Structure formats: C-alpha cells, structure tokens
Coordinates of N, CA, C and O in Angstrom, one line a residue:
M30 N -9.0 49.1 -58.9 CA -9.5 49.0 -57.5 C -10.2 47.6 -57.0 O -10.7 47.0 -57.7
T31 N -9.7 47.4 -56.1 CA -9.9 45.9 -55.8 C -11.1 45.9 -54.6 O -11.4 46.8 -53.8
P32 N -12.2 44.8 -55.2 CA -13.6 45.3 -54.4 C -13.5 44.4 -52.7 O -12.9 43.6 -52.8
V33 N -13.9 45.1 -52.1 CA -14.0 44.6 -50.8 C -15.1 43.3 -50.9 O -16.2 43.5 -51.1
P34 N -14.4 42.3 -49.9 CA -15.5 41.3 -50.2 C -16.2 41.4 -48.7 O -16.1 42.0 -48.4
S35 N -17.7 41.3 -49.3 CA -18.6 41.6 -48.3 C -18.9 40.2 -46.9 O -18.6 39.2 -47.4
R36 N -19.0 40.6 -45.9 CA -19.3 39.8 -45.0 C -20.4 38.6 -45.3 O -21.1 39.2 -45.8
L37 N -20.4 37.6 -45.1 CA -21.4 36.7 -45.1 C -22.4 37.0 -43.9 O -22.1 37.5 -42.6
A38 N -23.5 36.3 -44.2 CA -24.6 36.8 -43.4 C -24.4 36.0 -41.8 O -23.8 34.9 -41.8
L39 N -24.6 36.9 -40.8 CA -24.3 36.5 -39.3 C -25.4 35.7 -39.0 O -26.4 36.0 -39.2
T40 N -25.2 34.3 -38.2 CA -26.4 34.0 -37.5 C -25.8 34.2 -35.5 O -24.7 33.5 -35.0
L41 N -26.6 34.7 -35.0 CA -26.3 35.3 -33.6 C -27.7 34.3 -32.6 O -28.5 34.7 -32.9
A42 N -26.9 33.8 -31.7 CA -27.5 33.4 -30.8 C -26.9 34.1 -29.4 O -26.3 34.2 -29.1
V43 N -28.1 34.0 -28.2 CA -27.9 34.5 -27.3 C -28.9 33.6 -26.1 O -29.9 33.3 -26.3
Q44 N -27.6 33.7 -25.0 CA -28.6 32.8 -23.9 C -28.0 33.5 -22.8 O -27.2 33.5 -22.1
P45 N -29.0 33.6 -22.0 CA -29.4 34.2 -21.0 C -28.8 33.0 -19.7 O -29.1 32.1 -19.7
A46 N -28.3 33.7 -18.7 CA -27.6 32.5 -17.5 C -27.6 33.3 -16.1 O -27.9 34.9 -16.2
S47 N -27.0 33.2 -15.2 CA -27.4 33.7 -13.8 C -26.7 35.0 -13.8 O -25.3 34.3 -14.3
N48 N -27.3 36.2 -13.5 CA -26.2 37.4 -13.9 C -25.4 37.5 -15.2 O -24.3 38.7 -15.0
L49 N -25.8 36.8 -16.4 CA -24.9 37.4 -17.5 C -25.8 36.9 -18.7 O -26.6 36.2 -18.3
V50 N -25.5 37.4 -19.9 CA -26.1 36.7 -21.1 C -25.2 36.6 -22.2 O -24.0 37.2 -21.7
A51 N -24.5 35.2 -22.3 CA -23.6 34.6 -23.1 C -24.2 35.3 -24.7 O -25.4 35.1 -24.9
W52 N -23.5 35.5 -25.8 CA -23.7 35.6 -27.4 C -22.8 35.2 -28.0 O -21.3 35.1 -27.8
V53 N -23.6 34.3 -29.4 CA -22.3 34.2 -29.8 C -22.5 34.4 -31.8 O -23.7 34.1 -31.8
A54 N -22.2 35.1 -32.3 CA -22.1 35.0 -34.0 C -21.6 34.3 -34.7 O -20.2 34.6 -34.4
F55 N -21.9 33.6 -35.3 CA -21.1 32.7 -36.6 C -21.0 33.0 -38.0 O -22.6 33.4 -38.2
E56 N -20.6 33.0 -38.8 CA -20.6 33.0 -40.5 C -21.4 32.2 -40.7 O -21.8 32.1 -42.1
N57 N -20.6 30.8 -40.6 CA -21.3 29.4 -40.9 C -20.7 28.6 -39.8 O -20.3 28.9 -38.9
P58 N -21.3 27.0 -39.8 CA -21.3 26.2 -38.5 C -19.8 26.1 -38.1 O -20.0 25.5 -36.9
F59 N -18.9 26.4 -38.7 CA -17.1 26.1 -38.4 C -16.7 27.2 -37.9 O -15.3 27.4 -37.8
L60 N -17.4 28.4 -37.9 CA -16.9 29.8 -38.2 C -17.3 30.9 -37.0 O -18.0 31.4 -37.7
P61 N -17.1 30.8 -36.0 CA -17.8 32.0 -35.2 C -16.8 33.6 -35.6 O -16.1 33.4 -35.8
Y62 N -17.5 34.2 -35.4 CA -17.3 35.5 -35.8 C -17.1 36.4 -34.6 O -15.7 37.2 -34.6
D63 N -17.8 36.8 -33.9 CA -17.6 37.0 -32.2 C -18.3 36.5 -31.5 O -19.4 36.0 -31.6
W64 N -18.3 37.0 -30.0 CA -18.8 36.2 -28.8 C -18.1 36.9 -27.9 O -17.0 37.9 -28.1
G65 N -19.2 36.9 -26.8 CA -19.1 37.6 -25.3 C -19.9 37.5 -24.7 O -21.1 36.8 -24.5
F66 N -19.8 38.3 -23.3 CA -20.6 37.8 -21.7 C -20.5 39.3 -21.7 O -20.2 40.2 -21.7
V67 N -22.1 39.3 -21.3 CA -22.8 40.7 -20.6 C -23.5 40.7 -19.5 O -23.8 39.8 -19.0
S68 N -22.6 41.7 -18.6 CA -23.0 40.8 -16.7 C -24.6 41.9 -16.9 O -24.7 42.8 -17.7
T69 N -25.6 41.4 -15.9 CA -27.0 41.5 -16.2 C -26.7 41.5 -14.5 O -28.0 40.9 -14.4
K70 N -26.2 41.8 -13.6 CA -26.2 42.1 -12.1 C -27.6 42.4 -11.6 O -28.3 42.0 -10.9
D71 N -28.2 43.4 -12.2 CA -29.1 44.5 -11.5 C -29.8 44.7 -12.6 O -29.4 44.8 -13.7
R72 N -31.2 44.8 -12.9 CA -31.8 45.1 -13.5 C -31.8 43.9 -15.0 O -31.5 44.7 -16.1
K73 N -31.9 42.9 -14.4 CA -31.1 41.9 -15.7 C -31.6 41.8 -16.8 O -31.3 42.0 -17.9
N74 N -33.5 41.9 -16.8 CA -33.9 42.4 -18.5 C -33.5 43.1 -19.0 O -32.9 43.1 -20.4
E75 N -33.5 44.4 -18.3 CA -33.3 45.2 -19.3 C -31.9 45.7 -19.8 O -31.9 45.9 -20.9
R76 N -31.1 45.1 -18.6 CA -29.6 45.5 -19.1 C -29.7 43.9 -20.2 O -28.7 44.9 -21.3
A77 N -29.9 43.3 -20.5 CA -29.7 42.3 -21.1 C -30.5 43.0 -22.9 O -29.6 42.6 -23.7
V78 N -31.7 43.1 -22.3 CA -32.4 43.7 -23.9 C -31.6 44.8 -24.8 O -31.2 45.0 -25.8
R79 N -30.7 46.0 -23.7 CA -30.2 46.8 -24.4 C -28.6 46.5 -24.7 O -28.6 46.6 -25.7
A80 N -28.0 45.3 -24.3 CA -27.0 45.0 -24.7 C -27.4 44.2 -26.0 O -27.0 44.0 -27.3
V81 N -28.3 43.0 -26.1 CA -28.9 42.8 -27.7 C -29.4 43.6 -28.4 O -28.5 43.4 -29.6
E82 N -30.1 44.9 -28.1 CA -29.9 45.7 -29.1 C -28.4 46.6 -29.7 O -28.8 46.2 -31.0
K83 N -27.5 46.3 -28.6 CA -26.4 47.0 -29.6 C -25.8 46.1 -30.1 O -25.1 46.5 -31.2
L84 N -26.0 44.8 -30.1 CA -25.5 43.3 -30.6 C -26.2 43.3 -32.2 O -25.6 43.1 -33.0
L85 N -27.1 43.7 -32.6 CA -28.4 43.6 -33.0 C -27.8 44.5 -34.2 O -27.4 44.4 -35.7
D86 N -27.4 45.8 -33.5 CA -27.2 47.1 -34.6 C -25.8 47.2 -35.2 O -25.2 47.1 -36.1
K87 N -24.5 46.5 -34.3 CA -23.6 46.5 -34.5 C -23.6 45.2 -35.6 O -22.4 45.5 -36.6
L88 N -24.0 43.9 -35.1 CA -23.3 42.6 -36.3 C -24.5 42.5 -37.6 O -24.1 42.2 -38.5
T89 N -25.6 43.1 -37.1 CA -26.8 43.0 -38.5 C -27.2 41.8 -38.7 O -26.8 41.0 -40.0
P90 N -27.3 40.9 -37.8 CA -27.3 39.3 -38.1 C -28.7 38.9 -38.7 O -29.8 39.9 -38.9
E91 N -28.7 37.8 -39.8 CA -29.8 37.5 -40.6 C -30.8 36.7 -39.7 O -31.5 36.8 -39.6
V92 N -30.0 36.3 -39.0 CA -30.9 35.5 -37.9 C -30.0 35.5 -36.4 O -29.4 35.5 -36.3
L93 N -31.7 35.5 -35.4 CA -31.7 35.8 -33.8 C -32.1 34.6 -33.4 O -32.9 33.7 -34.1
V94 N -30.9 33.6 -32.3 CA -31.5 32.0 -32.2 C -31.6 31.9 -30.8 O -30.3 32.3 -30.4
L95 N -32.8 31.3 -30.4 CA -32.8 31.3 -28.8 C -33.2 30.0 -28.5 O -33.4 29.4 -29.3
E96 N -33.0 29.7 -26.8 CA -33.4 28.2 -26.5 C -34.7 28.6 -26.3 O -35.2 29.8 -25.8
A97 N -35.4 27.6 -26.4 CA -37.4 27.7 -26.4 C -37.7 28.4 -24.8 O -36.6 28.1 -23.8
F98 N -38.1 29.7 -24.4 CA -38.1 29.9 -23.2 C -39.8 30.1 -22.9 O -40.2 30.1 -21.4
E99 N -40.8 29.3 -23.5 CA -42.2 29.6 -23.1 C -42.8 28.2 -22.0 O -42.1 27.4 -22.4
P100 N -43.5 28.7 -21.3 CA -43.7 27.6 -20.2 C -44.4 26.5 -20.8 O -45.1 26.4 -22.1
G101 N -44.0 25.6 -20.4 CA -44.6 24.1 -21.3 C -44.2 23.7 -22.2 O -44.0 22.6 -22.4
V102 N -43.0 24.6 -23.1 CA -42.2 24.1 -23.4 C -40.2 23.9 -23.4 O -39.8 23.1 -23.1
S103 N -40.8 24.7 -21.8 CA -39.2 25.0 -21.3 C -39.6 25.2 -19.7 O -40.7 25.4 -19.7
K104 N -38.6 24.7 -18.7 CA -38.5 25.2 -17.5 C -38.1 26.4 -16.9 O -37.4 26.7 -15.7
R105 N -38.0 27.2 -17.8 CA -37.1 28.5 -17.9 C -38.0 29.4 -16.9 O -39.2 29.5 -16.6
A106 N -37.6 30.4 -15.8 CA -37.9 31.0 -15.4 C -38.9 32.3 -15.7 O -38.6 32.4 -16.8
T107 N -39.8 32.7 -15.5 CA -40.8 34.2 -15.6 C -39.8 34.7 -15.9 O -40.3 35.7 -17.3
R108 N -38.9 35.5 -15.8 CA -38.1 36.2 -16.3 C -37.5 36.1 -17.5 O -37.4 37.1 -17.9
V109 N -37.1 34.9 -17.7 CA -36.3 34.8 -18.8 C -37.7 34.4 -19.8 O -37.3 34.7 -20.7
T110 N -38.7 33.7 -19.7 CA -40.2 33.8 -20.4 C -39.7 35.2 -21.1 O -40.3 35.6 -21.9
M111 N -40.1 36.2 -20.3 CA -40.0 38.0 -20.6 C -38.8 38.4 -21.2 O -39.3 39.1 -22.3
L112 N -37.6 37.7 -21.1 CA -36.9 38.1 -21.8 C -36.8 37.9 -22.8 O -36.6 38.4 -24.1
G113 N -37.1 36.6 -23.2 CA -37.2 35.8 -24.4 C -37.9 36.8 -25.5 O -38.0 37.1 -26.6
R114 N -39.5 36.5 -24.7 CA -40.2 37.7 -25.6 C -39.9 39.2 -25.8 O -40.2 39.3 -27.4
A115 N -39.2 39.5 -25.2 CA -38.6 41.0 -25.5 C -37.2 40.8 -26.4 O -37.3 41.7 -27.4
L116 N -36.8 40.1 -26.8 CA -35.9 39.5 -27.9 C -36.4 39.5 -29.0 O -36.1 39.9 -30.2
V117 N -37.3 38.9 -29.1 CA -38.2 38.1 -30.3 C -38.8 39.6 -31.1 O -38.6 39.9 -32.2
A118 N -39.3 40.3 -29.7 CA -40.3 41.6 -30.4 C -38.9 42.3 -30.9 O -39.1 43.0 -32.1
L119 N -37.8 42.4 -30.3 CA -36.5 43.5 -31.0 C -36.1 43.0 -32.1 O -35.7 43.9 -33.0
A120 N -36.2 41.9 -32.3 CA -35.3 41.5 -33.9 C -36.4 41.6 -34.6 O -35.7 42.0 -35.7
M121 N -37.5 41.1 -34.4 CA -38.5 41.4 -35.4 C -38.8 43.0 -35.7 O -39.1 43.2 -36.9
D122 N -38.8 43.5 -34.7 CA -38.8 45.1 -35.1 C -38.0 45.4 -36.4 O -37.9 46.6 -37.0
R123 N -36.3 44.8 -36.0 CA -35.9 44.9 -37.2 C -35.7 44.5 -38.3 O -34.4 44.7 -39.4
G124 N -36.3 43.1 -38.8 CA -36.6 42.4 -39.7 C -35.2 41.3 -39.8 O -35.1 41.0 -40.6
I125 N -35.2 41.0 -38.5 CA -34.3 39.9 -38.3 C -35.3 38.5 -38.0 O -36.1 38.6 -37.2
D126 N -35.2 37.3 -38.8 CA -35.4 36.4 -38.6 C -35.1 35.9 -36.8 O -34.2 35.8 -36.7
V127 N -36.0 35.1 -36.9 CA -35.9 34.4 -35.1 C -36.1 33.1 -35.1 O -37.4 32.4 -35.8
A128 N -35.0 32.4 -35.2 CA -35.4 30.9 -34.6 C -35.1 30.6 -33.6 O -34.3 30.8 -32.8
I129 N -36.5 29.5 -32.5 CA -36.3 29.1 -31.5 C -36.4 27.9 -31.5 O -37.4 27.0 -32.2
Y130 N -35.3 27.1 -30.5 CA -35.0 25.8 -30.4 C -35.8 24.8 -28.8 O -34.7 25.6 -27.9
P131 N -36.2 24.5 -28.7 CA -36.0 23.6 -26.9 C -34.7 22.7 -27.1 O -33.9 22.0 -28.1
Y132 N -34.5 22.9 -25.7 CA -33.5 21.9 -26.0 C -33.2 20.8 -25.6 O -32.2 20.3 -26.2
A133 N -34.3 19.8 -26.1 CA -34.4 18.7 -26.5 C -33.8 18.6 -28.5 O -33.1 17.5 -28.7
D134 N -33.8 19.3 -29.1 CA -33.7 19.7 -30.0 C -32.2 19.7 -30.2 O -31.3 19.1 -31.0
V135 N -31.6 20.7 -29.6 CA -30.1 20.3 -29.5 C -29.6 19.4 -28.8 O -28.5 18.8 -29.4
L136 N -29.9 18.7 -27.9 CA -29.6 17.2 -27.5 C -29.9 16.4 -28.6 O -29.2 15.1 -28.8
A137 N -30.5 16.2 -29.3 CA -30.7 15.8 -30.6 C -30.0 15.8 -31.7 O -29.5 14.6 -32.2
C138 N -29.6 16.6 -31.6 CA -28.6 17.1 -32.7 C -27.2 16.6 -32.4 O -26.3 16.2 -33.3
F139 N -27.1 16.3 -31.0 CA -25.6 16.3 -30.4 C -25.9 14.8 -30.3 O -24.7 14.5 -29.5
A140 N -26.7 13.8 -29.8 CA -26.7 12.8 -29.9 C -26.0 11.6 -30.5 O -25.4 11.0 -29.8
S141 N -25.4 12.4 -31.9 CA -24.9 11.1 -32.4 C -23.1 11.0 -31.7 O -22.7 10.2 -32.2
V142 N -22.9 11.9 -31.3 CA -21.3 11.9 -30.7 C -21.8 12.5 -28.8 O -20.5 11.7 -28.3
G143 N -22.9 11.0 -28.3 CA -23.2 11.0 -27.1 C -22.8 11.9 -26.1 O -23.2 11.8 -24.6
A144 N -23.5 13.3 -26.7 CA -23.8 14.5 -25.7 C -25.0 14.5 -25.0 O -26.1 14.6 -25.7
R145 N -25.0 14.0 -23.6 CA -26.2 14.3 -23.1 C -26.5 15.2 -22.3 O -27.8 15.1 -21.7
T146 N -25.7 16.1 -21.9 CA -25.5 16.9 -20.2 C -24.8 18.5 -21.4 O -24.3 18.1 -22.1
R147 N -25.2 19.2 -20.6 CA -24.6 20.8 -21.1 C -23.3 20.8 -21.4 O -22.7 21.2 -22.1
E148 N -22.3 20.4 -20.2 CA -21.1 19.8 -20.5 C -20.3 18.9 -21.7 O -19.9 19.8 -22.2
E149 N -21.3 18.0 -21.7 CA -20.8 17.1 -22.9 C -21.2 17.7 -24.2 O -20.7 17.8 -25.3
V150 N -22.0 18.6 -24.2 CA -22.6 19.3 -25.6 C -21.3 20.6 -25.7 O -20.9 20.3 -26.8
A151 N -20.5 21.4 -24.3 CA -19.7 22.0 -25.0 C -18.6 21.0 -25.3 O -17.6 21.5 -25.9
A152 N -18.3 20.1 -24.8 CA -17.5 19.1 -25.5 C -17.4 19.0 -26.6 O -16.2 19.0 -27.7
A153 N -18.6 18.3 -27.0 CA -18.9 18.7 -28.5 C -18.5 19.7 -29.4 O -18.2 19.5 -30.5
V154 N -19.2 21.0 -28.9 CA -18.8 22.1 -30.2 C -17.6 22.2 -29.7 O -16.8 22.6 -30.9
L155 N -16.9 22.1 -28.8 CA -15.2 22.8 -29.1 C -14.7 21.9 -30.0 O -13.6 21.9 -30.5
R156 N -15.2 20.1 -30.2 CA -14.1 19.6 -31.2 C -14.5 20.2 -32.6 O -13.8 20.1 -33.7
H157 N -15.7 20.8 -33.2 CA -15.7 22.1 -34.3 C -15.1 22.9 -34.1 O -14.7 23.7 -35.2
V158 N -15.4 23.9 -33.2 CA -14.8 25.2 -32.9 C -13.7 25.4 -31.7 O -14.0 25.8 -30.6
D159 N -12.7 25.4 -32.3 CA -11.3 25.3 -31.3 C -11.1 26.5 -30.9 O -10.5 26.8 -29.9
A160 N -11.9 28.1 -31.4 CA -11.5 29.3 -30.5 C -12.1 29.5 -29.4 O -11.9 30.5 -28.8
F161 N -13.2 28.6 -29.3 CA -13.9 28.6 -28.3 C -12.9 28.0 -26.4 O -13.3 27.6 -25.6
R162 N -11.8 27.1 -27.1 CA -10.9 26.5 -26.1 C -10.7 26.9 -24.9 O -10.7 26.1 -23.6
H163 N -10.3 28.2 -24.7 CA -9.9 29.3 -23.7 C -11.3 29.6 -22.4 O -10.8 30.0 -21.5
E164 N -12.3 29.3 -23.4 CA -13.2 29.9 -22.6 C -14.4 28.4 -21.6 O -14.8 28.2 -20.8
L165 N -13.8 27.5 -22.1 CA -14.4 26.2 -21.6 C -13.8 26.1 -19.9 O -12.5 26.0 -19.4
P166 N -14.9 25.9 -19.5 CA -14.8 26.1 -18.1 C -14.2 24.2 -17.4 O -14.3 23.4 -17.8
A167 N -13.6 24.2 -15.9 CA -12.8 23.2 -15.6 C -14.2 22.5 -15.6 O -15.6 22.8 -14.9
P168 N -14.5 20.7 -15.2 CA -15.5 20.2 -15.3 C -15.7 20.2 -13.6 O -15.1 20.8 -12.8
R169 N -17.2 20.3 -13.6 CA -17.9 21.0 -12.0 C -17.8 19.7 -11.1 O -18.6 18.5 -11.7
R170 N -17.9 19.7 -9.8 CA -18.3 19.1 -8.8 C -19.4 18.4 -8.8 O -20.5 19.6 -9.0
T171 N -20.2 17.9 -8.7 CA -21.4 17.4 -8.3 C -22.5 18.8 -7.9 O -23.1 18.7 -7.2
W172 N -21.1 19.4 -6.1 CA -22.0 20.0 -5.4 C -22.2 21.5 -5.9 O -22.5 22.3 -5.4
E173 N -21.6 21.4 -7.2 CA -21.4 22.6 -7.8 C -22.3 23.3 -8.7 O -23.0 22.3 -9.2
S174 N -22.4 24.7 -8.8 CA -23.9 24.9 -9.8 C -22.8 25.1 -11.1 O -21.7 24.5 -11.2
E175 N -24.0 25.0 -12.3 CA -23.7 25.2 -13.5 C -22.0 26.1 -13.8 O -22.5 26.9 -13.5
P176 N -21.3 26.2 -14.3 CA -20.4 27.2 -14.5 C -20.9 28.2 -15.1 O -21.8 28.0 -16.4
R177 N -20.9 29.9 -15.2 CA -21.7 30.7 -16.2 C -21.1 30.6 -17.9 O -22.2 30.8 -18.4
K178 N -19.5 30.3 -17.5 CA -19.1 30.4 -19.1 C -19.7 29.3 -19.5 O -19.7 29.3 -20.9
L179 N -20.3 28.5 -19.8 CA -21.1 27.5 -19.9 C -22.0 27.8 -20.8 O -22.9 27.0 -22.1
A180 N -22.7 28.7 -20.8 CA -23.5 29.9 -21.5 C -23.1 29.9 -22.9 O -24.0 29.6 -23.6
L181 N -22.2 30.3 -23.4 CA -21.8 30.7 -24.9 C -21.7 29.0 -25.2 O -21.7 29.6 -26.4
F182 N -21.0 28.0 -24.4 CA -21.2 26.6 -25.5 C -22.7 26.7 -25.2 O -23.2 25.8 -26.5
S183 N -23.6 26.5 -25.3 CA -24.6 26.6 -25.0 C -25.7 27.4 -26.3 O -25.9 27.1 -27.3
A184 N -25.5 29.2 -26.1 CA -25.3 29.7 -27.9 C -24.5 29.0 -28.5 O -25.4 29.2 -29.6
A185 N -23.6 28.6 -28.4 CA -22.7 28.2 -30.1 C -23.7 26.4 -30.1 O -23.9 26.4 -31.5
A186 N -23.8 26.2 -29.2 CA -24.8 24.6 -29.7 C -25.9 25.0 -30.3 O -26.5 24.3 -31.4
L187 N -26.9 26.1 -30.0 CA -28.2 26.7 -30.3 C -27.4 26.8 -31.7 O -28.2 26.2 -33.0
V188 N -26.4 27.7 -32.1 CA -26.1 28.1 -34.0 C -26.1 26.9 -34.0 O -26.6 26.6 -35.4
E189 N -25.3 25.7 -34.1 CA -24.8 24.4 -34.8 C -26.5 23.7 -35.0 O -26.7 23.3 -36.3
T190 N -27.1 23.8 -33.9 CA -28.3 23.3 -34.2 C -29.5 24.0 -35.3 O -29.9 23.1 -36.0
H191 N -29.6 25.1 -35.3 CA -30.5 25.9 -36.3 C -30.0 25.5 -37.3 O -30.4 25.4 -38.2
Y192 N -28.0 25.6 -37.7 CA -27.6 25.3 -38.8 C -28.4 23.7 -39.6 O -28.4 23.7 -40.7
R193 N -27.8 22.8 -38.8 CA -28.0 21.3 -38.8 C -29.9 21.3 -39.4 O -29.7 20.8 -40.2
L194 N -30.7 21.8 -38.8 CA -31.9 21.3 -38.7 C -32.4 22.9 -40.1 O -33.2 22.2 -40.9
S195 N -32.0 23.6 -40.1 CA -32.0 24.3 -41.3 C -31.9 23.8 -42.9 O -32.3 23.8 -43.5
A196 N -30.7 22.9 -42.7 CA -29.8 22.2 -44.0 C -30.8 20.8 -43.7 O -31.1 20.6 -45.1
A197 N -31.3 20.7 -43.3 CA -32.6 19.3 -42.7 C -33.6 19.4 -43.8 O -34.4 18.8 -44.6
R198 N -34.2 20.5 -43.2 CA -35.5 21.3 -43.6 C -35.0 21.8 -45.2 O -36.1 21.2 -46.1
L199 N -34.3 22.8 -45.9 CA -33.9 23.0 -46.9 C -33.6 21.7 -47.8 O -34.2 21.3 -48.9
L200 N -33.3 20.3 -47.3 CA -32.6 19.1 -48.0 C -34.1 18.2 -48.7 O -34.8 18.0 -49.6
E201 N -35.3 18.5 -47.8 CA -36.4 18.2 -47.7 C -37.4 18.5 -48.6 O -38.1 18.3 -49.5
D202 N -37.4 20.1 -48.3 CA -37.8 21.0 -49.3 C -37.8 20.6 -51.0 O -38.1 20.6 -51.5
L203 N -35.8 20.8 -50.9 CA -35.8 19.8 -52.4 C -36.0 18.8 -53.2 O -36.4 18.6 -54.0
R204 N -36.5 18.0 -51.8 CA -36.7 16.6 -52.2 C -38.5 16.8 -53.1 O -38.8 16.2 -53.7
D205 N -39.0 17.3 -51.7 CA -40.6 17.4 -52.0 C -40.4 18.4 -53.3 O -42.0 18.4 -54.1
A206 N -40.0 19.2 -54.0 CA -40.0 20.0 -54.9 C -39.6 18.8 -56.7 O -40.3 19.5 -57.5
T207 N -39.1 18.1 -56.4 CA -38.6 17.6 -57.5 C -39.4 16.3 -57.4 O -40.6 15.7 -56.7

C-alpha cells in the first residue's frame, strides 16, 4: 500500500471588509490551497467569527494571519478591532499561532516592486499567484469605493508578508546562533 502524502501546514489569512470577510489559505508562498468570501451583511462580527471558526476546524491551519487592528497601530473601526480580538482568542483557544502585521509591513514587503496602494499590491500578488486572476476587480475610478474583492488580495498579501518576514527572522536567528 502506498502511503498518502500528508498536506503541508497551512497559513490562513482573514481580511474583513464592508459586508464580507475574505480568507485565503496557502501551503507555501506560491501555492494557495483554498480561498473564499463570507457575507456578513447583518450581525457582521457574529457571522465572521462563526465563519472563521468553521474555517479553523476545516483547514486546521498552523498560523492565522491578520492585519493589525488595534487603535494606534491601525485606523480600523471599533467593530473591526473587536472582531480582530475575537479571532485571536478563537485561534489561541485552538492552539493556532497568530501573526499580526501592520499594513506598513505589507507595503514594505511589496515596495521592491513599486506597490504603494492596495490595487498595486493586488497586482503584485497576482504576479506570484495566478490562481486569483479571475478574482481581480476592474481598476476603480477615483469616485468609486474600494472593490470588496480586493480584500482577497489583501489577505493573500498578508500571507506573503508573513512568509517573507518569518524567513527573514529565521535567517537572523541562524546568523545569531553561529
């Protein structure tokens, strides 16, 4: 009997947006495992927490990655701050590591390709992960609000940031150990 290869550890990022939560799970920096959107039109935080709880149970990720949500580090609404805290508690209760990055870290990771806006970061993510091509919204006009689907690319950018910064820390630790 041939042994079934085990799945690699997943990294899950969750990105709240208006009336939805986007999520993406990666096996490695270039291989998304699964992704999607959850509508949160009414009872936003309650629906988002329930949806993420189901994702954590289904995917059993090694790490949950979030964009910084605390006041002073982020300009997110109070509702998003409360949601972020609930998601951290949910992950910690399940023994899942949590990584939180301010958006400035995301921009720093994508600065080498000239990405300075969420749309430019989305285009940079797309260069590495072609599977999201059909999710890329049309460029917005100046009078339009940010497309909700952009939250998927923000979640993917968080995962890419996590992988990059984790690798940099690992290299520093190895240098310090020698």
